Every structure is written in structure tokens, then in C-alpha cells.
CSV table of C-alpha atoms in Angstrom, one decimal:
chain,number,residue,atom,x,y,z
S,155,MET,CA,226.3,55.1,231.2
S,156,THR,CA,228.0,58.3,230.1
S,157,ALA,CA,225.2,60.7,230.9
S,158,SER,CA,223.6,58.9,233.8
S,159,HIS,CA,223.7,60.3,237.2
S,160,ALA,CA,222.6,57.1,238.9
S,161,GLU,CA,223.6,56.7,242.5
S,162,SER,CA,223.8,52.9,242.5
S,163,THR,CA,225.0,50.1,240.2
S,164,LEU,CA,221.4,48.7,240.1
S,165,GLN,CA,220.0,52.1,239.1
S,166,LEU,CA,222.6,52.5,236.3
S,167,VAL,CA,222.1,49.0,234.9
S,168,ALA,CA,218.3,49.5,235.0
S,169,ALA,CA,218.6,52.9,233.2
S,170,VAL,CA,220.9,51.4,230.5
S,171,LEU,CA,218.6,48.4,229.9
S,172,VAL,CA,215.4,50.6,229.8
S,173,THR,CA,217.1,53.0,227.4
S,174,LEU,CA,218.2,50.2,225.2
S,175,MET,CA,214.7,48.6,225.2
S,176,ILE,CA,213.2,51.9,224.1
S,177,TYR,CA,215.8,52.2,221.3
S,178,TRP,CA,215.0,48.6,220.3
S,179,ALA,CA,211.2,49.2,220.3
S,180,ALA,CA,211.6,52.4,218.3
S,181,GLU,CA,213.8,50.6,215.7
S,182,ARG,CA,211.4,47.7,215.4
S,183,TYR,CA,208.4,50.1,215.1
S,184,SER,CA,210.2,52.0,212.3
S,185,ARG,CA,210.8,48.7,210.5
S,186,LEU,CA,207.1,47.7,210.8
S,187,VAL,CA,206.0,51.1,209.5
S,188,ALA,CA,208.5,50.8,206.6
S,189,ASP,CA,207.2,47.3,205.8
S,190,ARG,CA,203.7,48.6,205.7
S,191,ILE,CA,204.6,51.5,203.4
S,192,HIS,CA,206.7,49.3,201.1
S,193,ALA,CA,204.1,46.4,201.0
S,194,GLY,CA,201.1,48.7,200.9
S,195,HIS,CA,199.2,46.7,203.6
S,196,ARG,CA,199.5,45.8,207.2
S,197,PRO,CA,202.1,43.3,208.1
S,198,ASP,CA,200.6,39.9,209.0
S,199,TRP,CA,201.2,38.1,212.3
S,200,ARG,CA,204.1,36.2,210.9
S,201,ARG,CA,205.9,39.4,209.8
S,202,LEU,CA,205.0,41.1,213.1
S,203,ARG,CA,206.4,38.1,215.1
S,204,ALA,CA,209.6,38.1,212.9
S,205,GLN,CA,210.2,41.8,213.5
S,206,LEU,CA,209.6,41.5,217.3
S,207,SER,CA,211.9,38.5,217.6
S,208,THR,CA,214.9,40.1,215.9
S,209,GLY,CA,217.1,43.2,216.3
S,210,TRP,CA,218.2,42.3,219.8
S,211,GLU,CA,221.8,43.1,219.0
S,212,ILE,CA,221.3,46.6,220.2
S,213,VAL,CA,220.5,45.3,223.6
S,214,THR,CA,222.8,42.2,223.8
S,215,ALA,CA,225.8,44.2,222.6
S,216,SER,CA,225.7,46.0,225.9
S,217,MET,CA,225.8,42.9,228.1
S,218,LEU,CA,229.6,42.7,228.2
S,219,PRO,CA,230.1,46.3,229.3
S,220,LEU,CA,227.3,46.0,231.9
S,221,GLY,CA,228.9,42.8,233.1
S,222,VAL,CA,232.2,44.6,233.4
S,223,LEU,CA,230.5,47.3,235.4
S,224,VAL,CA,228.9,44.9,237.8
S,225,ALA,CA,232.1,42.8,238.2
S,226,VAL,CA,234.3,45.8,238.8
S,227,ARG,CA,231.8,47.2,241.3
S,228,ALA,CA,231.6,43.9,243.1
S,229,ALA,CA,235.4,44.1,243.4
S,230,GLY,CA,234.9,47.3,245.4
S,231,VAL,CA,235.8,49.9,242.7
S,232,PRO,CA,233.7,53.1,243.1
S,233,LEU,CA,230.9,53.6,240.6
S,234,PRO,CA,232.5,56.4,238.6
S,235,GLN,CA,235.6,54.4,238.0
S,236,ALA,CA,233.6,51.2,237.3
S,237,VAL,CA,231.7,53.2,234.6
S,238,MET,CA,235.0,54.1,233.0
S,239,TRP,CA,236.0,50.4,233.0
S,240,ALA,CA,232.7,49.6,231.3
S,241,LEU,CA,233.2,52.4,228.8
S,242,VAL,CA,236.7,51.1,228.0
S,243,SER,CA,235.2,47.6,227.4
S,244,SER,CA,232.6,49.2,225.1
S,245,THR,CA,235.4,51.0,223.2
S,246,LEU,CA,237.3,47.7,222.7
S,247,LEU,CA,234.1,46.1,221.4
S,248,LEU,CA,233.7,49.0,219.0
S,249,CYS,CA,237.3,48.5,217.8
S,250,LEU,CA,236.6,44.8,217.3
S,251,ALA,CA,233.4,45.6,215.4
S,252,GLY,CA,235.3,48.0,213.2
S,253,TRP,CA,237.9,45.3,212.5
S,254,GLU,CA,235.2,42.7,211.7
S,255,VAL,CA,233.3,45.0,209.4
S,256,GLY,CA,236.5,45.5,207.5
S,257,ARG,CA,237.0,41.7,207.3
S,258,HIS,CA,233.5,41.2,205.9
S,259,GLY,CA,234.0,44.1,203.6
S,260,GLN,CA,237.2,42.5,202.3
S,261,LEU,CA,239.3,45.5,203.3
S,262,THR,CA,243.1,45.4,203.4
S,263,THR,CA,244.8,45.1,206.8
S,264,LEU,CA,245.6,48.9,206.8
S,265,GLU,CA,242.0,49.7,205.9
S,266,ARG,CA,240.8,47.3,208.7
S,267,LEU,CA,243.0,49.2,211.1
S,268,VAL,CA,241.5,52.5,210.0
S,269,SER,CA,238.0,51.0,210.3
S,270,ALA,CA,238.8,49.7,213.8
S,271,SER,CA,240.3,53.0,214.8
S,272,VAL,CA,237.4,55.1,213.6
S,273,ALA,CA,234.9,52.8,215.4
S,274,GLY,CA,237.0,53.0,218.6
S,275,ALA,CA,237.1,56.8,218.3
S,276,PHE,CA,233.4,56.9,219.0
S,277,GLY,CA,234.0,55.0,222.3
S,278,ALA,CA,236.9,57.3,223.1
S,279,ALA,CA,234.7,60.3,222.5
S,280,MET,CA,232.2,58.8,225.1
S,281,ILE,CA,235.0,58.4,227.6
S,282,VAL,CA,236.1,62.0,227.1
S,283,LEU,CA,232.5,63.1,227.4
S,284,LYS,CA,232.1,61.2,230.6
S,285,ALA,CA,235.3,62.6,232.0
S,286,SER,CA,234.3,66.2,231.2
S,287,LEU,CA,230.7,65.8,232.6
S,288,HIS,CA,231.7,64.5,236.0
């Protein structure tokens, strides 16, 4: 969303989804290649099916921000501002992910706050990038 110059909500959503699908496919391909190198033979159909039916988090994690984008646009907000709303929701999700990673890593509350802040800083950087590009 940050780098897109799409002129409509539909174009932007399509661009994001196609980009994410390409990232997903590249990540799955790299895992299949690594499996082959590690095992020393081609993966069987069971392993291939397992690889192609997992890893969707890279795509599904963007559904909430895309939903925010569509909802805000439907409320009449211009596309550039709707993108900012979507980026803010992404940033909040990154903060939450940083907090949860800290919980699963058995970090202290202060360490979890740092983890959430660092993760959120990546989203904040995208917002700054978007504001400076357009």
C-alpha cells in the first residue's frame, strides 16, 4: 500500500493481494528447495501438498488492514487517507505481534513493551515513507 500508485480501491487491493501471493509462492518454493537439499531427494506429493497448504499467514495477516481500507473508503474517505488508516491498523497489528512474541518468549513486561515498540516502529517507518512519497 505504501508504494502503490493505484487510482482506485479495487486496484490497490488487487495489487496488495497479487504481491502477497507472489511472496507466499516464493517462500513456499524456497522451502521446497530447502526440503529437497536437506532430504537429498524430491519431496513426495504429501510433502508438496503440506507445503502448499501452509504459510498463508503472510496473506491472511493483511486482511484486517485491507478490510480497514475498504471500510474507510466506503465511508467516503479519500484513497490516500484510507491508505493511512490501513497502515495505522497494520502498525497496531505489528505492535500486537511484538507483544505476543514477547509473551511466548517469556519476556518480562518491560521487555514485551520494547518488543511491541520495535515491531510497531516498522509500521511507523512505513507510514513515514508513505507520507514522504506522496
